[in-house]
Coordinates of C-alpha atoms in Angstrom, one line a residue:
M1 CA 99.8 33.3 125.8
K2 CA 101.1 34.5 122.9
I3 CA 103.3 37.8 123.5
Y4 CA 104.1 40.3 120.7
D5 CA 107.1 42.7 121.7
I6 CA 106.2 46.2 120.4
S7 CA 109.3 48.1 121.9
L8 CA 111.4 51.1 119.9
P9 CA 115.5 49.1 120.1
L10 CA 117.0 51.0 122.8
D11 CA 120.8 52.0 121.4
N12 CA 122.9 54.8 120.4
R13 CA 120.1 55.9 117.4
T14 CA 117.0 55.9 119.3
L15 CA 114.8 58.6 118.7
I16 CA 115.7 61.1 122.3
Y17 CA 112.1 63.6 122.9
P18 CA 113.4 66.8 122.0
G19 CA 114.8 68.0 125.6
N20 CA 115.0 64.5 127.3
P21 CA 118.6 63.4 128.5
E22 CA 120.3 61.9 126.1
M23 CA 120.8 57.9 125.4
T24 CA 124.6 56.8 125.7
I25 CA 125.9 53.3 125.8
E26 CA 129.5 53.0 126.3
P27 CA 131.8 50.2 127.2
H28 CA 132.8 49.5 130.9
R29 CA 135.0 46.5 130.9
R30 CA 135.8 44.5 128.3
V31 CA 137.5 41.4 127.6
P32 CA 140.3 39.9 127.6
E33 CA 141.0 42.0 130.4
Y34 CA 138.0 41.1 132.9
S35 CA 137.2 38.4 132.5
T36 CA 133.2 39.7 131.3
N37 CA 132.1 42.2 129.3
L38 CA 130.1 45.0 130.9
S39 CA 128.1 48.3 129.5
K40 CA 127.9 51.7 130.7
I41 CA 124.6 53.1 130.2
S42 CA 122.6 55.6 131.2
F43 CA 119.4 57.2 129.9
G44 CA 116.2 59.6 130.6
S45 CA 112.6 57.9 132.0
H46 CA 110.7 58.0 129.3
T47 CA 113.6 57.2 126.3
G48 CA 111.9 54.6 123.5
T49 CA 109.4 52.3 125.0
H50 CA 108.2 53.4 128.9
V51 CA 105.5 53.4 131.2
D52 CA 104.2 57.0 132.4
A53 CA 102.8 56.3 136.3
P54 CA 101.4 58.9 137.8
R55 CA 103.8 60.4 139.4
H56 CA 104.9 61.7 135.5
V57 CA 102.2 64.4 136.5
D58 CA 101.9 64.9 140.6
N59 CA 104.8 64.9 143.1
D60 CA 102.8 62.9 145.3
A61 CA 101.2 59.6 143.6
P62 CA 103.3 56.4 143.3
G63 CA 106.2 56.1 141.1
V64 CA 106.9 53.3 138.5
D65 CA 107.8 50.6 140.7
K66 CA 104.1 51.2 142.5
I67 CA 102.6 49.6 138.9
N68 CA 101.2 46.8 139.3
L69 CA 102.6 44.6 137.0
E70 CA 99.4 42.2 136.0
V71 CA 98.2 45.2 134.9
C72 CA 100.4 45.7 131.8
I73 CA 100.7 41.6 131.1
G74 CA 98.0 40.1 129.2
P75 CA 95.2 40.7 126.3
C76 CA 95.3 43.5 124.6
R77 CA 93.1 45.3 122.2
V78 CA 94.7 47.1 119.0
L79 CA 92.4 49.7 118.1
D80 CA 93.6 51.1 114.6
M81 CA 93.2 54.8 113.9
T82 CA 95.5 55.6 110.6
H83 CA 93.1 57.3 109.7
A84 CA 93.6 60.2 112.4
E85 CA 95.1 63.4 110.6
D86 CA 96.3 65.5 113.7
K87 CA 94.9 63.3 117.1
I88 CA 92.3 60.9 118.0
I89 CA 89.3 62.8 119.5
A90 CA 86.8 60.3 121.2
D91 CA 84.4 59.9 118.7
D92 CA 86.5 58.0 117.0
L93 CA 86.9 56.1 120.8
E94 CA 83.3 56.0 120.6
K95 CA 83.3 54.1 117.2
E96 CA 85.2 50.3 119.6
N97 CA 82.9 49.3 122.3
I98 CA 86.1 49.7 124.8
Q99 CA 84.8 48.0 127.9
Q100 CA 85.9 48.5 131.1
G101 CA 89.7 46.4 132.7
E102 CA 90.5 46.2 129.0
R103 CA 94.5 46.8 127.5
I104 CA 93.9 49.2 124.9
L105 CA 96.8 50.2 122.4
V106 CA 96.2 52.3 119.5
K107 CA 98.4 52.3 116.0
T108 CA 97.6 55.1 114.0
Q109 CA 99.9 57.4 111.4
N110 CA 103.2 57.6 113.3
S111 CA 104.4 53.9 113.5
L112 CA 103.8 54.1 109.0
R113 CA 105.9 57.0 109.3
G114 CA 108.4 55.5 110.9
F115 CA 111.2 56.0 114.5
S116 CA 114.4 57.3 112.4
K117 CA 113.1 61.5 114.0
F118 CA 111.3 63.6 115.7
R119 CA 107.8 64.7 114.1
E120 CA 106.4 68.0 115.8
D121 CA 102.7 66.4 114.6
S122 CA 103.1 63.4 115.6
I123 CA 99.5 62.1 116.1
Y124 CA 98.0 62.3 119.8
L125 CA 95.2 61.6 122.0
D126 CA 93.0 64.3 122.5
G127 CA 92.0 65.5 126.1
D128 CA 88.1 65.0 125.9
A129 CA 89.2 61.1 124.1
A130 CA 90.9 60.7 127.2
E131 CA 88.3 61.4 129.7
Y132 CA 86.0 59.2 127.0
L133 CA 89.4 56.3 128.2
A134 CA 88.7 57.4 131.8
G135 CA 84.8 56.7 132.1
R136 CA 84.9 53.4 130.7
G137 CA 87.4 52.0 132.3
I138 CA 89.9 50.7 130.8
V139 CA 93.8 49.7 132.7
L140 CA 96.0 50.7 130.4
F141 CA 96.4 52.6 127.6
G142 CA 99.7 52.6 124.8
I143 CA 100.2 55.1 122.0
D144 CA 103.1 54.9 118.8
W145 CA 104.3 57.6 119.5
L146 CA 106.5 58.9 123.0
S147 CA 104.1 60.9 123.9
V148 CA 99.7 60.7 123.5
K149 CA 99.9 64.7 124.4
K150 CA 100.7 67.2 121.5
R151 CA 104.2 68.3 121.4
G152 CA 103.9 72.0 123.3
G153 CA 99.5 71.9 123.9
E154 CA 98.3 73.2 126.4
D155 CA 95.7 70.8 127.4
V156 CA 97.4 67.9 129.8
R157 CA 94.3 65.6 130.1
P158 CA 96.1 63.0 128.3
H159 CA 98.5 62.6 130.7
T160 CA 96.2 63.7 133.8
S161 CA 92.3 62.2 133.3
L162 CA 94.3 58.5 132.5
L163 CA 97.1 58.5 136.0
S164 CA 94.4 59.8 137.8
G165 CA 92.9 57.4 136.8
N166 CA 95.0 54.8 138.0
I167 CA 95.5 54.0 134.3
V168 CA 98.9 52.8 133.4
I169 CA 100.6 55.1 130.0
F170 CA 102.6 53.2 127.8
E171 CA 104.0 55.2 125.3
G172 CA 106.7 54.8 122.6

């Protein structure tokens, strides 16, 4: 199996979702005063490429420490959704013959625009599309932005439909 690292780099320039803690990396110990170099790193749990666990939307649900790592590793299918102008809808996904147990990643215009600044108009997963994916029984869904949900949108199904179905979400 070939492994592709598609994660965003973590450094002092990492794009932060508005309202989340800033990322800081600072020296803690340095050679030659100490025998090793050591840094202090501080950031929020939704920084860079990250995983959403069911607890993200439900206080009583399992946290990220309960996610089965086998779900996060293995073959996946990347769907080209660069045609989506504002959101991925169920019709887009129905054309893809998505099967139970699949790991699905989507490439959108978000990747084409880059990650140097926060965009209010990022491509997101529509609530009906999230319900469609949950109904198909996938095990993982990943999107190339810092959230599957529309920023400021009231429809929380992109999170709740997937996470309540024990579907791991990769963001970023």
